Tab-separated table of C-alpha atoms in Angstrom:
chain	number	residue	atom	x	y	z
K	1	UNK	CA	-3.361	6.558	13.777
K	2	UNK	CA	-4.359	5.362	10.313
K	3	UNK	CA	-4.372	7.759	7.399
K	4	UNK	CA	-7.821	7.412	5.869
K	5	UNK	CA	-10.595	9.681	4.612
K	6	UNK	CA	-10.511	13.308	3.515
K	7	UNK	CA	-7.676	15.664	4.375
K	8	UNK	CA	-7.632	19.273	3.225
K	9	UNK	CA	-4.346	20.680	1.977
K	10	UNK	CA	-5.246	23.978	3.583
K	11	UNK	CA	-4.144	27.334	2.183
K	12	UNK	CA	-2.206	29.950	4.128
K	13	UNK	CA	-4.103	33.271	4.036
K	14	UNK	CA	-2.179	36.554	4.022
K	15	UNK	CA	-3.126	40.121	4.810
K	16	UNK	CA	-0.589	42.895	4.400
K	17	UNK	CA	2.031	40.229	3.596
K	18	UNK	CA	1.587	38.669	7.030
K	19	UNK	CA	-0.225	35.439	7.805
K	20	UNK	CA	-3.857	36.248	8.554
K	21	UNK	CA	-4.504	34.015	11.558
K	22	UNK	CA	-8.061	35.273	12.042
K	23	UNK	CA	-8.956	34.115	8.542
K	24	UNK	CA	-6.993	30.907	9.084
K	25	UNK	CA	-9.038	30.073	12.177
K	26	UNK	CA	-12.285	30.597	10.241
K	27	UNK	CA	-11.065	28.404	7.393
K	28	UNK	CA	-10.296	25.599	9.834
K	29	UNK	CA	-13.726	25.958	11.446
K	30	UNK	CA	-15.311	25.627	8.001
K	31	UNK	CA	-13.292	22.475	7.346
K	32	UNK	CA	-14.377	20.902	10.605
K	33	UNK	CA	-18.003	21.863	9.929
K	34	UNK	CA	-17.656	20.232	6.505
K	35	UNK	CA	-16.686	16.954	8.135
K	36	UNK	CA	-13.082	16.573	7.009
K	37	UNK	CA	-10.956	13.962	8.745
K	38	UNK	CA	-7.915	16.192	8.862
K	39	UNK	CA	-6.094	19.258	7.596
K	40	UNK	CA	-2.596	19.502	6.184
K	41	UNK	CA	-1.064	22.919	6.853
K	42	UNK	CA	2.049	24.179	5.071
K	43	UNK	CA	2.131	21.774	2.157
K	44	UNK	CA	2.286	22.843	-1.482
K	45	UNK	CA	-1.130	24.504	-1.237
K	46	UNK	CA	-0.042	26.261	1.957
K	47	UNK	CA	2.792	28.037	0.083
K	48	UNK	CA	5.534	26.453	2.169
K	49	UNK	CA	8.299	27.578	-0.240
K	50	UNK	CA	7.654	31.259	0.477
K	51	UNK	CA	7.050	31.132	4.223
K	52	UNK	CA	9.884	31.955	6.581
K	53	UNK	CA	10.893	29.227	9.001
K	54	UNK	CA	9.259	31.132	11.857
K	55	UNK	CA	6.011	31.512	9.872
K	56	UNK	CA	6.090	27.848	8.874
K	57	UNK	CA	6.317	26.691	12.476
K	58	UNK	CA	3.735	29.192	13.695
K	59	UNK	CA	1.192	28.170	11.048
K	60	UNK	CA	1.485	24.582	12.266
K	61	UNK	CA	1.194	25.695	15.890
K	62	UNK	CA	-1.925	27.740	15.170
K	63	UNK	CA	-3.497	24.953	13.104
K	64	UNK	CA	-3.091	22.535	16.011
K	65	UNK	CA	-4.555	25.091	18.396
K	66	UNK	CA	-7.490	26.025	16.182
K	67	UNK	CA	-8.353	22.391	15.413
K	68	UNK	CA	-8.247	21.585	19.142
K	69	UNK	CA	-8.408	17.846	18.579
K	70	UNK	CA	-11.544	17.991	16.421
K	71	UNK	CA	-9.715	16.759	13.346
K	72	UNK	CA	-6.248	15.448	12.641
K	73	UNK	CA	-3.489	17.942	11.872
K	74	UNK	CA	-0.828	16.569	9.539
K	75	UNK	CA	2.075	19.000	9.574
K	76	UNK	CA	3.866	19.712	6.333
K	77	UNK	CA	7.462	19.502	7.558
K	78	UNK	CA	9.206	18.008	4.547
K	79	UNK	CA	12.204	19.626	2.891
K	80	UNK	CA	14.878	18.979	0.307
K	81	UNK	CA	17.332	19.262	3.223
K	82	UNK	CA	17.284	16.221	5.496
K	83	UNK	CA	18.490	18.147	8.551
K	84	UNK	CA	15.757	20.776	8.087
K	85	UNK	CA	13.050	18.149	7.630
K	86	UNK	CA	14.137	16.434	10.845
K	87	UNK	CA	14.267	19.682	12.816
K	88	UNK	CA	10.829	20.868	11.680
K	89	UNK	CA	9.286	17.455	12.239
K	90	UNK	CA	10.582	17.384	15.800
K	91	UNK	CA	9.084	20.846	16.388
K	92	UNK	CA	5.723	19.715	15.000
K	93	UNK	CA	5.748	16.644	17.215
K	94	UNK	CA	6.462	18.736	20.295
K	95	UNK	CA	3.564	21.036	19.386
K	96	UNK	CA	1.125	18.127	19.213
K	97	UNK	CA	0.713	17.391	15.513
K	98	UNK	CA	-0.981	14.100	14.680
K	99	UNK	CA	1.293	13.258	11.765
K	100	UNK	CA	3.781	14.644	9.293
K	101	UNK	CA	3.712	15.074	5.511
K	102	UNK	CA	7.145	14.473	3.974
K	103	UNK	CA	7.488	15.704	0.406
K	104	UNK	CA	9.880	14.057	-2.017
K	105	UNK	CA	13.014	16.261	-1.956
K	106	UNK	CA	12.873	18.772	-4.779
K	107	UNK	CA	15.499	20.500	-6.923
K	108	UNK	CA	18.523	18.473	-5.786
K	109	UNK	CA	17.081	15.261	-7.351
K	110	UNK	CA	18.612	12.561	-5.146
K	111	UNK	CA	18.862	8.948	-6.255
K	112	UNK	CA	16.378	6.412	-4.944
K	113	UNK	CA	18.999	5.384	-2.390
K	114	UNK	CA	19.237	9.026	-1.344
K	115	UNK	CA	15.460	9.213	-1.014
K	116	UNK	CA	15.432	6.058	1.084
K	117	UNK	CA	18.079	7.398	3.456
K	118	UNK	CA	16.377	10.819	3.655
K	119	UNK	CA	12.969	9.462	4.629
K	120	UNK	CA	14.463	6.822	6.919
K	121	UNK	CA	16.393	9.506	8.808
K	122	UNK	CA	13.229	11.585	9.231
K	123	UNK	CA	11.199	8.563	10.353
K	124	UNK	CA	13.824	7.597	12.928
K	125	UNK	CA	13.738	11.109	14.393
K	126	UNK	CA	10.045	11.078	15.313
K	127	UNK	CA	7.229	8.951	16.678
K	128	UNK	CA	4.736	10.698	14.378
K	129	UNK	CA	3.168	8.608	11.605
K	130	UNK	CA	4.819	9.698	8.369
K	131	UNK	CA	2.850	10.379	5.184
K	132	UNK	CA	5.224	10.251	2.207
K	133	UNK	CA	4.406	12.655	-0.628
K	134	UNK	CA	5.326	11.716	-4.189
K	135	UNK	CA	4.747	14.595	-6.596
K	136	UNK	CA	7.121	14.322	-9.570
K	137	UNK	CA	5.667	17.380	-11.288
K	138	UNK	CA	7.023	19.530	-8.456
K	139	UNK	CA	10.014	17.493	-7.323
K	140	UNK	CA	11.393	16.322	-10.646
K	141	UNK	CA	11.501	12.726	-9.353
K	142	UNK	CA	9.060	10.260	-7.844
K	143	UNK	CA	9.328	7.906	-4.916
K	144	UNK	CA	9.740	4.603	-6.733
K	145	UNK	CA	7.432	1.762	-5.756
K	146	UNK	CA	10.412	-0.322	-4.640
K	147	UNK	CA	11.645	2.555	-2.457
K	148	UNK	CA	8.225	2.914	-0.840
K	149	UNK	CA	8.234	-0.827	-0.137
K	150	UNK	CA	11.702	-0.637	1.471
K	151	UNK	CA	10.606	2.248	3.660
K	152	UNK	CA	7.393	0.510	4.718
K	153	UNK	CA	9.425	-2.570	5.677
K	154	UNK	CA	12.239	-0.781	7.500
K	155	UNK	CA	10.443	2.160	9.122
K	156	UNK	CA	7.412	1.375	11.302
K	157	UNK	CA	6.374	5.028	11.465
K	158	UNK	CA	6.124	5.368	7.668
K	159	UNK	CA	2.543	4.255	7.198
K	160	UNK	CA	1.167	6.058	4.133
K	161	UNK	CA	1.888	7.772	0.841
K	162	UNK	CA	0.166	10.676	-0.868
K	163	UNK	CA	0.280	9.864	-4.565
K	164	UNK	CA	0.184	12.896	-6.859
K	165	UNK	CA	1.698	11.524	-10.037
K	166	UNK	CA	-1.567	11.353	-11.955
K	167	UNK	CA	-1.327	7.626	-12.709
K	168	UNK	CA	-3.939	5.018	-11.858
K	169	UNK	CA	-1.452	2.355	-12.927
K	170	UNK	CA	1.028	3.520	-10.304
K	171	UNK	CA	-1.662	3.334	-7.606
K	172	UNK	CA	-2.327	-0.244	-8.683
K	173	UNK	CA	1.394	-0.988	-8.380
K	174	UNK	CA	1.623	0.605	-4.930
K	175	UNK	CA	-1.423	-1.239	-3.598
K	176	UNK	CA	-0.083	-4.557	-4.895
K	177	UNK	CA	3.407	-4.068	-3.463
K	178	UNK	CA	2.803	-2.380	-0.099
K	179	UNK	CA	1.496	-4.031	3.094
K	180	UNK	CA	-2.275	-4.253	3.433
K	181	UNK	CA	-2.316	-1.765	6.311
K	182	UNK	CA	-0.234	0.835	4.435
K	183	UNK	CA	-2.444	3.727	3.277
K	184	UNK	CA	-2.371	5.168	-0.227
K	185	UNK	CA	-4.057	8.575	-0.511
K	186	UNK	CA	-4.949	10.427	-3.687
K	187	UNK	CA	-3.110	13.684	-4.237
K	188	UNK	CA	-5.073	14.483	-7.419
K	189	UNK	CA	-8.663	15.556	-6.748
K	190	UNK	CA	-9.927	14.564	-10.185
K	191	UNK	CA	-8.507	11.065	-9.782
K	192	UNK	CA	-9.772	10.413	-6.255
K	193	UNK	CA	-12.595	8.080	-7.286
K	194	UNK	CA	-10.447	6.052	-9.727
K	195	UNK	CA	-7.645	5.845	-7.157
K	196	UNK	CA	-10.005	4.622	-4.430
K	197	UNK	CA	-11.456	2.052	-6.817
K	198	UNK	CA	-7.916	0.657	-7.123
K	199	UNK	CA	-7.319	0.535	-3.368
K	200	UNK	CA	-6.531	4.056	-2.170
K	201	UNK	CA	-8.240	4.929	1.122
K	202	UNK	CA	-8.754	8.665	0.893
K	203	UNK	CA	-7.461	11.931	-0.473
K	204	UNK	CA	-5.475	15.026	0.359
K	205	UNK	CA	-7.585	17.608	-1.418
K	206	UNK	CA	-7.208	21.150	-2.723
K	207	UNK	CA	-10.862	21.474	-3.750
K	208	UNK	CA	-12.034	20.833	-0.196
K	209	UNK	CA	-10.686	24.257	0.804
K	210	UNK	CA	-13.767	25.707	-0.848
K	211	UNK	CA	-16.064	22.654	-0.812
K	212	UNK	CA	-15.269	20.372	2.138
K	213	UNK	CA	-18.711	18.770	2.349
K	214	UNK	CA	-18.696	17.990	-1.377
K	215	UNK	CA	-15.288	16.331	-1.242
K	216	UNK	CA	-16.161	14.496	1.962
K	217	UNK	CA	-19.209	12.984	0.274
K	218	UNK	CA	-17.146	12.053	-2.781
K	219	UNK	CA	-14.538	10.242	-0.675
K	220	UNK	CA	-17.040	8.558	1.640
K	221	UNK	CA	-19.208	7.274	-1.194
K	222	UNK	CA	-16.188	5.979	-3.104
K	223	UNK	CA	-14.926	4.267	0.063
K	224	UNK	CA	-18.344	2.699	0.689
K	225	UNK	CA	-18.089	0.662	-2.498
K	226	UNK	CA	-21.105	2.288	-4.137
K	227	UNK	CA	-19.502	2.508	-7.558
K	228	UNK	CA	-22.583	3.821	-9.349
K	229	UNK	CA	-23.055	6.735	-6.959
K	230	UNK	CA	-19.308	7.450	-6.866
K	231	UNK	CA	-19.265	7.645	-10.664
K	232	UNK	CA	-22.212	10.036	-10.608
K	233	UNK	CA	-20.431	12.320	-8.125
K	234	UNK	CA	-17.195	12.096	-10.114
K	235	UNK	CA	-19.003	13.212	-13.255
K	236	UNK	CA	-20.836	15.979	-11.433
K	237	UNK	CA	-17.856	17.518	-9.677
K	238	UNK	CA	-15.007	16.793	-12.066
K	239	UNK	CA	-15.283	20.209	-13.778
K	240	UNK	CA	-14.907	21.905	-10.380
K	241	UNK	CA	-11.921	19.785	-9.361
K	242	UNK	CA	-10.279	20.164	-12.760
K	243	UNK	CA	-10.861	23.912	-12.970
K	244	UNK	CA	-9.345	24.624	-9.582
K	245	UNK	CA	-6.147	22.885	-10.677
K	246	UNK	CA	-5.904	23.860	-14.340
K	247	UNK	CA	-6.711	27.580	-14.504
K	248	UNK	CA	-3.262	28.327	-13.083
K	249	UNK	CA	-0.639	26.768	-10.857
K	250	UNK	CA	-1.887	25.653	-7.454
K	251	UNK	CA	-2.621	27.468	-5.108
K	252	UNK	CA	-3.477	30.479	-7.294
K	253	UNK	CA	-6.993	29.313	-8.336
K	254	UNK	CA	-8.056	28.029	-4.913
K	255	UNK	CA	-6.932	31.214	-3.180
K	256	UNK	CA	-8.740	33.265	-5.808
K	257	UNK	CA	-11.866	31.164	-5.198
K	258	UNK	CA	-11.725	31.753	-1.445
K	259	UNK	CA	-11.177	35.461	-2.028
K	260	UNK	CA	-14.207	35.614	-4.341
K	261	UNK	CA	-16.268	34.132	-1.511
K	262	UNK	CA	-14.908	36.730	0.905
K	263	UNK	CA	-13.223	34.110	3.078
K	264	UNK	CA	-9.748	35.604	2.684
K	265	UNK	CA	-8.033	38.692	1.321
K	266	UNK	CA	-6.561	38.181	-2.105
K	267	UNK	CA	-2.843	37.844	-1.482
K	268	UNK	CA	-0.324	35.357	-2.748
K	269	UNK	CA	3.412	35.560	-2.358
K	270	UNK	CA	5.685	36.106	-5.333
K	271	UNK	CA	6.794	34.646	-7.610
K	272	UNK	CA	3.158	33.503	-7.824
K	273	UNK	CA	0.810	36.126	-9.277
K	274	UNK	CA	-2.938	36.688	-9.606
K	275	UNK	CA	-5.116	34.977	-12.188
K	276	UNK	CA	-5.395	36.697	-15.544
K	277	UNK	CA	-8.684	38.559	-15.976
K	278	UNK	CA	-10.227	36.058	-18.398
K	279	UNK	CA	-9.330	33.138	-16.110
K	280	UNK	CA	-10.780	34.981	-13.149
K	281	UNK	CA	-14.070	35.259	-15.016
K	282	UNK	CA	-14.002	31.514	-15.733
K	283	UNK	CA	-13.365	30.801	-12.072
K	284	UNK	CA	-16.308	32.942	-11.002
K	285	UNK	CA	-18.581	31.145	-13.456
K	286	UNK	CA	-17.365	27.786	-12.173
K	287	UNK	CA	-18.075	28.692	-8.552
K	288	UNK	CA	-21.493	30.029	-9.471
K	289	UNK	CA	-22.278	26.777	-11.312
K	290	UNK	CA	-21.776	24.865	-8.055
K	291	UNK	CA	-23.441	27.492	-5.840
K	292	UNK	CA	-20.178	28.170	-4.019
K	293	UNK	CA	-20.564	31.951	-4.253
């Protein structure tokens, strides 16, 4: 399997502080109808830090079941504990996931050698294609280009990286250094078109939770090489992509957007809290501008 196209970093809906699987099923149906290539349950946007282990595994299980082979399911099974990442990845593989998202270990801030050994151990524990996830704003460190190159060389199952460091220059460096068949995916919606122009082959998107068809068109046009049309779409939808990431910390704005549409109940687990009233009004206006409510 090659990582390419549009993947939705899907939210985890709650109702009464329990995962709302009815709403989750409907969200996945909407993603498939919107033409996404895959969904990524239990990543950052899926509130993985505040799910119990049992919930984490069950969300992946349900996502695989609801998708029923109609799109790829890339299970978020990364951790800052190598043993936990291996255990969850093995569970996801047994359940039938198509791939695994492995976040850069957070909080404990390992060295690049530690990162290499962590990801190598995970890769050796599974046959699933591994999507590395570099997000220094959350992890405190990034996966260095040289480390990504070592992993690509030494681990056949590590085939892609989700780049969420906000740097076009880094994407250029990755594309130059990594094998031609190694996929770089954008992890910043607003930078998807610039990243693809430098050699990225898709995106893991937050915005596509509420606008899958829009983001699918954006990615497909950028991948087609139609630079003029891609630039037009970038200009048109940048305010939407930016707003959903800047009004508050992800996933607060995107969950608020889905709640405004009536797709989910408004619930987010602490320590995350609801949007302030004035930001909520801005979000509503933004969604109305794009006819999303």
